[in-house]
Tab-separated table of N, CA and C in Angstrom:
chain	number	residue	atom	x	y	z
B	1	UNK	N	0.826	-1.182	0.000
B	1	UNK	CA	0.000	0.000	0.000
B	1	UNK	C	0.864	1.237	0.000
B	2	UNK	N	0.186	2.250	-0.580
B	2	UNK	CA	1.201	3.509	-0.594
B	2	UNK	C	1.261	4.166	1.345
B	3	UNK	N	2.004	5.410	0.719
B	3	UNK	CA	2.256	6.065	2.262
B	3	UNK	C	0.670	6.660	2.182
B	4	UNK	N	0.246	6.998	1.234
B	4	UNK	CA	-1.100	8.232	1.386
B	4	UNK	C	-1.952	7.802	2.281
B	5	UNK	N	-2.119	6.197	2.630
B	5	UNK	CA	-3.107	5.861	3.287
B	5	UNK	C	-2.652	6.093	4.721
B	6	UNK	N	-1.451	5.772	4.624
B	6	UNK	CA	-0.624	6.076	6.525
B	6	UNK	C	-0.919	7.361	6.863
B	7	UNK	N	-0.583	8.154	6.151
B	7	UNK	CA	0.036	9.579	6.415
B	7	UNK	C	-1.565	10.552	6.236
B	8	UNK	N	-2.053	10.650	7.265
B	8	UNK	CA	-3.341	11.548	7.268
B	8	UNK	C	-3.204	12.962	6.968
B	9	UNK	N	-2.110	13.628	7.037
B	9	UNK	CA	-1.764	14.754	6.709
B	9	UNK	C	-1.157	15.552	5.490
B	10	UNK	N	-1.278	14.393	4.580
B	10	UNK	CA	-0.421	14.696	3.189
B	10	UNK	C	-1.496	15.463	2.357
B	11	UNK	N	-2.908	14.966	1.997
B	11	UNK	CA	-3.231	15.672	1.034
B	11	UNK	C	-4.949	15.941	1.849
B	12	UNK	N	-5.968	17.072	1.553
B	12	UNK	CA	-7.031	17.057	2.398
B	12	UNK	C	-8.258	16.061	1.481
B	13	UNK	N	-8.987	14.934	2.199
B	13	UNK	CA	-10.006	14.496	1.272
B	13	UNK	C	-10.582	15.418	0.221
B	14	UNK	N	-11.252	14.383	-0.796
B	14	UNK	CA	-11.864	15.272	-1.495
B	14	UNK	C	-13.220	15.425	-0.917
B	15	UNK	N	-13.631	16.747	-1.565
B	15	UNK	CA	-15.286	17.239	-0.952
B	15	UNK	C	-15.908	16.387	-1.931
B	16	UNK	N	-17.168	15.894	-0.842
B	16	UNK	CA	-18.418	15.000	-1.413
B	16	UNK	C	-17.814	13.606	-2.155
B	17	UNK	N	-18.808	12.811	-2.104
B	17	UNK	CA	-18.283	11.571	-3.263
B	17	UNK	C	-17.487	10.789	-2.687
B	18	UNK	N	-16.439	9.936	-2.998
B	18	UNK	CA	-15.933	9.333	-2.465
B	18	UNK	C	-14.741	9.816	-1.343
B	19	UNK	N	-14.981	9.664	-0.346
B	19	UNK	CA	-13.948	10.342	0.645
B	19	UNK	C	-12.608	8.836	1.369
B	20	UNK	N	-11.838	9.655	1.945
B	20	UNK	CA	-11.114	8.660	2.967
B	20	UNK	C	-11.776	8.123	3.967
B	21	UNK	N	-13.054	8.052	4.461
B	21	UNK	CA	-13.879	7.371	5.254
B	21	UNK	C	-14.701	6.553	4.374
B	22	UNK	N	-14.876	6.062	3.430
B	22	UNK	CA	-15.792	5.725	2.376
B	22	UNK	C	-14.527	4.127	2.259
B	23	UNK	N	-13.443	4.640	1.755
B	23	UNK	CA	-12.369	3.827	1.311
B	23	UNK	C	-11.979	2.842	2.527
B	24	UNK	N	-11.835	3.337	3.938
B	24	UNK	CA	-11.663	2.596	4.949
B	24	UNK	C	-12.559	1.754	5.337
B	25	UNK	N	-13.833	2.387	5.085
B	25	UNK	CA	-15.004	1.403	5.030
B	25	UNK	C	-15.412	0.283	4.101
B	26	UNK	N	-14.814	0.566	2.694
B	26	UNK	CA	-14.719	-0.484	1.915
B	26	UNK	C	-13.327	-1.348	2.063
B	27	UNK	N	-12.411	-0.792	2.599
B	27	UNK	CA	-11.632	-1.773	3.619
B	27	UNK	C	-12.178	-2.834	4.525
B	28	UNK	N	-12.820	-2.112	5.391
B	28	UNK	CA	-12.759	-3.206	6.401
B	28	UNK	C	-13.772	-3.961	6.159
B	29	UNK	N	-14.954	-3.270	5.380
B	29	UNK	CA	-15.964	-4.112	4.668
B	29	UNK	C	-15.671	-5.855	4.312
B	30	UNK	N	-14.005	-5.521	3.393
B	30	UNK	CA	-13.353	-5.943	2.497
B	30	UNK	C	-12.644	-7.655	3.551
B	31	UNK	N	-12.328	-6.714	4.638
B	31	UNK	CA	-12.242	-7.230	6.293
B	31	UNK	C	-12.674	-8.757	6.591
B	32	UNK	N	-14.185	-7.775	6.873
B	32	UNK	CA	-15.199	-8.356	7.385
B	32	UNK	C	-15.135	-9.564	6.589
B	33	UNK	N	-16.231	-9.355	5.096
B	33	UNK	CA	-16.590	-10.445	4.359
B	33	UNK	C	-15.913	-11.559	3.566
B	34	UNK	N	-14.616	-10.913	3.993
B	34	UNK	CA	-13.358	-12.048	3.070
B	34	UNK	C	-13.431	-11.925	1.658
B	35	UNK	N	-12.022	-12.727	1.268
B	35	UNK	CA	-11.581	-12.744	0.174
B	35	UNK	C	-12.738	-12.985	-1.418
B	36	UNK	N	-13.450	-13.963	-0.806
B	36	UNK	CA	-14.705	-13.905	-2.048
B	36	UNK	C	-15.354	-12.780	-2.253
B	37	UNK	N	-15.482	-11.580	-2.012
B	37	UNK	CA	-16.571	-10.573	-1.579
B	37	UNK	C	-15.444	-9.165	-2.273
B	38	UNK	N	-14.345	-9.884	-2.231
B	38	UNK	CA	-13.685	-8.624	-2.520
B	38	UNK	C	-13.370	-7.812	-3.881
B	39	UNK	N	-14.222	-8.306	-5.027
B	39	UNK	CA	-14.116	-7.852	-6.126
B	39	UNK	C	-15.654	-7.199	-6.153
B	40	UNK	N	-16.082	-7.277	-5.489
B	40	UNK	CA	-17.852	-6.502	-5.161
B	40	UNK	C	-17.372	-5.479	-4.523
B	41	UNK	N	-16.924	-5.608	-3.025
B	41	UNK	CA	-16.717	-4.479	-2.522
B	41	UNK	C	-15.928	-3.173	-3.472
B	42	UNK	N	-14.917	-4.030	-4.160
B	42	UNK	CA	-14.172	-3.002	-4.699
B	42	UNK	C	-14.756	-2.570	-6.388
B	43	UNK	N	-15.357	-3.107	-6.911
B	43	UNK	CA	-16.219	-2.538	-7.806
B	43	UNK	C	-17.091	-1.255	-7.374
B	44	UNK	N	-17.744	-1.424	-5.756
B	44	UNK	CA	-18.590	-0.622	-5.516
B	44	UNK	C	-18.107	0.660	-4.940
B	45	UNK	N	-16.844	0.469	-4.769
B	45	UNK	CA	-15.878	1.784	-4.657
B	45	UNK	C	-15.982	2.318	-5.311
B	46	UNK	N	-15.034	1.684	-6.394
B	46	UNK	CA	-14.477	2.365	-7.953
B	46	UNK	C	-16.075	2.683	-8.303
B	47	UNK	N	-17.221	2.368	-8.561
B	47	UNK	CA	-18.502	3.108	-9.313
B	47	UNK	C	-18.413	4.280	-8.686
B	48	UNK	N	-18.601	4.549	-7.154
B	48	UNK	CA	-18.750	5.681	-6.294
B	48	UNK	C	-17.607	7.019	-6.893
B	49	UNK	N	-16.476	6.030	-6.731
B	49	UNK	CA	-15.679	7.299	-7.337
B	49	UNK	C	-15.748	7.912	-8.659
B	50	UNK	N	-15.945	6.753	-9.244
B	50	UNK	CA	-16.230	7.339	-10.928
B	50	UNK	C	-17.530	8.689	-11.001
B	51	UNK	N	-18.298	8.231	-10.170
B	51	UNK	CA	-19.649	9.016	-10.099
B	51	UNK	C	-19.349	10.643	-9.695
B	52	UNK	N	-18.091	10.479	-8.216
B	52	UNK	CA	-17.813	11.520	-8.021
B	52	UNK	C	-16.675	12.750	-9.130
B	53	UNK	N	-16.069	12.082	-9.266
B	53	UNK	CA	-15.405	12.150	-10.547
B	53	UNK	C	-15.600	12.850	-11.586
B	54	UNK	N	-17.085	12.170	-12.217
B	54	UNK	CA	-17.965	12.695	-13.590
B	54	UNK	C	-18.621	13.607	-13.118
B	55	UNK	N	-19.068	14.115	-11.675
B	55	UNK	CA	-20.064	15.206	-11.285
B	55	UNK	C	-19.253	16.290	-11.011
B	56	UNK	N	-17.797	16.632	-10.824
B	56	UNK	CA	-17.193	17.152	-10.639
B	56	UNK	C	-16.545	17.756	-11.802
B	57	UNK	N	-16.051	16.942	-12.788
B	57	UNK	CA	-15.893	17.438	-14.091
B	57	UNK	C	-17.184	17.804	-15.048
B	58	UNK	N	-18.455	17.536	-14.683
B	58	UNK	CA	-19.634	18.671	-15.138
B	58	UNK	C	-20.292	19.734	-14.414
B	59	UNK	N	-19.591	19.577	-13.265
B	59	UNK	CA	-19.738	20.947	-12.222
B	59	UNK	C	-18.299	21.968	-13.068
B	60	UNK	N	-17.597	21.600	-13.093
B	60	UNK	CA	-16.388	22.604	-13.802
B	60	UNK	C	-16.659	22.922	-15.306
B	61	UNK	N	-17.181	21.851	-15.843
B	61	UNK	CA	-17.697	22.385	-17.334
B	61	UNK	C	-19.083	23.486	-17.252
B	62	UNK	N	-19.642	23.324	-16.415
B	62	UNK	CA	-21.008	23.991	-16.124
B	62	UNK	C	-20.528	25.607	-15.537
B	63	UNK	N	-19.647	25.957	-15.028
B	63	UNK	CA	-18.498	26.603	-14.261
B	63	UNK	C	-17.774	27.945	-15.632
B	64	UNK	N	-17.253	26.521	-16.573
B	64	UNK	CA	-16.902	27.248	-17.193
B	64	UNK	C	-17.560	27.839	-18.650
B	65	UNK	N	-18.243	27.235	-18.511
B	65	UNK	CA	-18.980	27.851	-19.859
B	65	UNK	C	-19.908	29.370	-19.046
B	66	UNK	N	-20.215	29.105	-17.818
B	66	UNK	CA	-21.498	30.596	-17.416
B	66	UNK	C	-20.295	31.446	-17.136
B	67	UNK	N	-18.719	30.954	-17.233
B	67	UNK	CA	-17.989	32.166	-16.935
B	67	UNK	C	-17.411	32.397	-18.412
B	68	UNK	N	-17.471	31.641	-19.311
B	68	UNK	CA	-17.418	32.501	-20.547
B	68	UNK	C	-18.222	33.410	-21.228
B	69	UNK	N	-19.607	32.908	-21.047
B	69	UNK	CA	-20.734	33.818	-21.461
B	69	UNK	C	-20.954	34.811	-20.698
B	70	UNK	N	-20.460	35.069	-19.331
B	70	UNK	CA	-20.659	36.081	-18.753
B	70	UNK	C	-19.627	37.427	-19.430
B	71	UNK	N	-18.737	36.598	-19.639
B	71	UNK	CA	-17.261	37.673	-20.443
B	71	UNK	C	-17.794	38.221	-21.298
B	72	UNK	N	-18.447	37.727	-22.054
B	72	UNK	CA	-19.403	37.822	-23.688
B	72	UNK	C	-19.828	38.890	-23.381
B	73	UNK	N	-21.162	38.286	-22.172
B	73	UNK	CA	-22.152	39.581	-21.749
B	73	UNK	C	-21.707	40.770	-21.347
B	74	UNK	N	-20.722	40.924	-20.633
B	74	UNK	CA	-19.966	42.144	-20.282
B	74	UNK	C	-19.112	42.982	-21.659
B	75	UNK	N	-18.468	41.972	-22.409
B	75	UNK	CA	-17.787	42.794	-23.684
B	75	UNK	C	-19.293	43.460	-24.349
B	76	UNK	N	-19.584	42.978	-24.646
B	76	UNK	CA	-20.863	43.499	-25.257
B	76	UNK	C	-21.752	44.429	-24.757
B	77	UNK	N	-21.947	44.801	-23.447
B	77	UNK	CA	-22.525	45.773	-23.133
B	77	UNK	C	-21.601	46.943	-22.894
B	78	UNK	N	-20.014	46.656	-22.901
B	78	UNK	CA	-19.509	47.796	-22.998
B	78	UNK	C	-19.429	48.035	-24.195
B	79	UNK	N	-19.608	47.305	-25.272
B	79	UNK	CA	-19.289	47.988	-27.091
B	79	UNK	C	-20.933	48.203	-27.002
B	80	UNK	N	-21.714	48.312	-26.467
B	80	UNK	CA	-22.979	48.839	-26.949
B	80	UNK	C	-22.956	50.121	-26.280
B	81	UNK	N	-22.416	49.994	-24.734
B	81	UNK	CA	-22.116	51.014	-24.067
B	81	UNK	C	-21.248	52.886	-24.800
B	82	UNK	N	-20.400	52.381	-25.597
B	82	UNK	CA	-19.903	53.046	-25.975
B	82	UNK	C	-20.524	53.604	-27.546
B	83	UNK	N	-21.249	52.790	-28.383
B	83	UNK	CA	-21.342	52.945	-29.315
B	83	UNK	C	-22.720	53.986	-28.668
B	84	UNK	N	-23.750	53.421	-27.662
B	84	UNK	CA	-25.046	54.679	-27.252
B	84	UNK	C	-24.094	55.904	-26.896
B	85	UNK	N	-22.894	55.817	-26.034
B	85	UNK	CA	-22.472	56.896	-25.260
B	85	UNK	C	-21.688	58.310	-26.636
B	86	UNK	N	-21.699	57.767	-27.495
B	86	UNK	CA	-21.351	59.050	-28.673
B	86	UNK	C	-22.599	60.054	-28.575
B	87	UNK	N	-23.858	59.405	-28.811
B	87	UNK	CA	-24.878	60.129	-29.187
B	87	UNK	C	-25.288	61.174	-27.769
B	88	UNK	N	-25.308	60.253	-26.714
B	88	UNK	CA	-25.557	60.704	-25.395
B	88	UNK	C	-24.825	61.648	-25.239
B	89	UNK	N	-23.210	61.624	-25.525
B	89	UNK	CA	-22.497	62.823	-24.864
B	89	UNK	C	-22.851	64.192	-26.025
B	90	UNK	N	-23.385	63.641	-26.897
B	90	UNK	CA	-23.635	65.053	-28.125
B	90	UNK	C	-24.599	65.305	-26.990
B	91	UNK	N	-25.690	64.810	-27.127
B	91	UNK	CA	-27.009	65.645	-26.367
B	91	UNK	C	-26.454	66.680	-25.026
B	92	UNK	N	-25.875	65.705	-24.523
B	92	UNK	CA	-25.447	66.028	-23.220
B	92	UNK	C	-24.767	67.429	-22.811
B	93	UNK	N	-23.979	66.962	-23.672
B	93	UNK	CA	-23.020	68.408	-24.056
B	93	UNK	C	-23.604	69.237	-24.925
B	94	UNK	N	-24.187	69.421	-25.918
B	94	UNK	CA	-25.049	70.517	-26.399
B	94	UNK	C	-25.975	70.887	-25.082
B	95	UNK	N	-26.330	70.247	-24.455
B	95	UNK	CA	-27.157	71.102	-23.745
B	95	UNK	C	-26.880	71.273	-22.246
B	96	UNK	N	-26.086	70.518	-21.693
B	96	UNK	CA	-25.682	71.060	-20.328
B	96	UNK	C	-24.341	71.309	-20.113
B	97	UNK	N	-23.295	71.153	-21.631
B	97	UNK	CA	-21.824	71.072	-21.391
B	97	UNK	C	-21.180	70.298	-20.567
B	98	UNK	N	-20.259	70.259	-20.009
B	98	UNK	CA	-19.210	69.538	-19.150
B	98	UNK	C	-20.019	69.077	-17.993
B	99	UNK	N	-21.245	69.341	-17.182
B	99	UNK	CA	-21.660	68.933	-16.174
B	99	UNK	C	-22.686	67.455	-16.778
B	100	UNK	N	-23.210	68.143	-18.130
B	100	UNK	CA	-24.252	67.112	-18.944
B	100	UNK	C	-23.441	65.884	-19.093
B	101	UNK	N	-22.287	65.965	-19.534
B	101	UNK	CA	-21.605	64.921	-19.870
B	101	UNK	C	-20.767	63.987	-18.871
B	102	UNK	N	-20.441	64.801	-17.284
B	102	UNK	CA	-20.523	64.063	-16.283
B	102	UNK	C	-21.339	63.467	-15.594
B	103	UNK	N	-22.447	63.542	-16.372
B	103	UNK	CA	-23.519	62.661	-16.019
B	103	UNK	C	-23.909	61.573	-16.618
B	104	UNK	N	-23.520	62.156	-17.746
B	104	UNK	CA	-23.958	60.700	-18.582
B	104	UNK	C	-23.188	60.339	-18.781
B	105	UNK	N	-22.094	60.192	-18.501
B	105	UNK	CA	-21.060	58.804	-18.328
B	105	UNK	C	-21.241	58.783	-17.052
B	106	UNK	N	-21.281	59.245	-16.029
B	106	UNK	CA	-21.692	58.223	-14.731
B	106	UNK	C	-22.806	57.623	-15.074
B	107	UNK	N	-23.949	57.586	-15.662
B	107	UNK	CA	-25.086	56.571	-15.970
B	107	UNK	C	-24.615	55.494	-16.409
B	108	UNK	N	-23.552	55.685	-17.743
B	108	UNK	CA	-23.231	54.840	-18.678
B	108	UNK	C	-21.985	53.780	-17.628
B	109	UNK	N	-21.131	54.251	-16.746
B	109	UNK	CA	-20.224	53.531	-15.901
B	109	UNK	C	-20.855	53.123	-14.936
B	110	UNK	N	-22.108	53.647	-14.311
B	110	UNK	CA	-22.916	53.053	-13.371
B	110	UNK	C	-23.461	51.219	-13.493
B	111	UNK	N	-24.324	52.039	-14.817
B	111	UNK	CA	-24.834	50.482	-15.460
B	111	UNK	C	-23.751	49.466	-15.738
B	112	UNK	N	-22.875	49.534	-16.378
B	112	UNK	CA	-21.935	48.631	-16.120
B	112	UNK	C	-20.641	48.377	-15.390
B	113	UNK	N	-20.936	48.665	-14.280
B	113	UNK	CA	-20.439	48.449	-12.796
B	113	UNK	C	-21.151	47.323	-11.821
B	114	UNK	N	-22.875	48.055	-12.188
B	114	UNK	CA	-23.445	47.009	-11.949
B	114	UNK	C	-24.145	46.037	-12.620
B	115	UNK	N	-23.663	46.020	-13.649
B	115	UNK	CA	-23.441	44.553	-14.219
B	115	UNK	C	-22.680	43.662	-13.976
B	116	UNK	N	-21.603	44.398	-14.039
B	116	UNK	CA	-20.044	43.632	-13.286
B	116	UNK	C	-20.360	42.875	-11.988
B	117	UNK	N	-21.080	43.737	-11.443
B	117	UNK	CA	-21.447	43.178	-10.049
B	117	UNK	C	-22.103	42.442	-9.519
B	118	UNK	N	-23.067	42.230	-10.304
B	118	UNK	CA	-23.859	41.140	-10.544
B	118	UNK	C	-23.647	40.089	-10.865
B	119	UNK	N	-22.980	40.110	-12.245
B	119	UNK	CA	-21.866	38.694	-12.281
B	119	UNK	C	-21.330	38.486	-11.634
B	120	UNK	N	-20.940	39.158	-11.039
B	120	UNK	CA	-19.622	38.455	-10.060
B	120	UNK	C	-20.576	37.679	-8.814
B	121	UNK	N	-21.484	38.650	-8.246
B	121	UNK	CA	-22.203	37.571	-7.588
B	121	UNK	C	-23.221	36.165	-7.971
B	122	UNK	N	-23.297	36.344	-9.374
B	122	UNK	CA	-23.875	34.970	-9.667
B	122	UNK	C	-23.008	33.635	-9.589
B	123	UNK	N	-21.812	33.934	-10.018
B	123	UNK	CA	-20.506	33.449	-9.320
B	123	UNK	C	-20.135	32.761	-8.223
């Protein structure tokens, strides 16, 4: 057997799914019921882990795709952002000058601030 099983301090279980209490238990399981029993017990490991395994690598695919589309969503509302904010700062500035136009880019940096922020907490 390797050291990993001695040495409790080398690496931390994994979360959910098959853990180091799971494995000791299909140990002693393994124990208990003797040598005939022991290609069951250990099949029913290895499924457990596989299971944990595959839910974990579609929790990270699931992960990473809402954090690519979120990138999307954000590039895109700043190129829309900017492409409204030409017209806005004409108005703005024709009619209130330099104060008009510190306003409407704080609207325009507002809204996507809190967009930003939002993503990040869906996150």
């Amino acid at each position: 057997m390797s050291d990993a099983l001695h040495t409790p301090a080398q690496a931390p279980p994994p979360q959910g799914g098959a853990t180091r209490d799971e494995l000791r238990a299909a140990l002693g399981a393994r124990r208990d019921l003797g040598p005939e029993y022991e290609d069951a017990v250990l099949d029913s490991f290895v499924a457990r882990l596989e299971q944990s395994v595959a839910a974990r690598a579609g929790e990270r695919e699931v992960r990473q795709r809402d954090d690519r589309q979120g990138g999307e969503r954000q590039f895109i509302l700043g190129l829309v952002s900017l492409g409204t904010g030409i017209p806005i700062s004409a108005i703005a500035g024709g009619t209130a000058e330099v104060p008009g136009l510190f306003v409407a880019w704080m609207g325009i940096v507002g809204v996507n601030v809190a967009h930003a922020l939002s993503a990040r907490r869906r996150r």
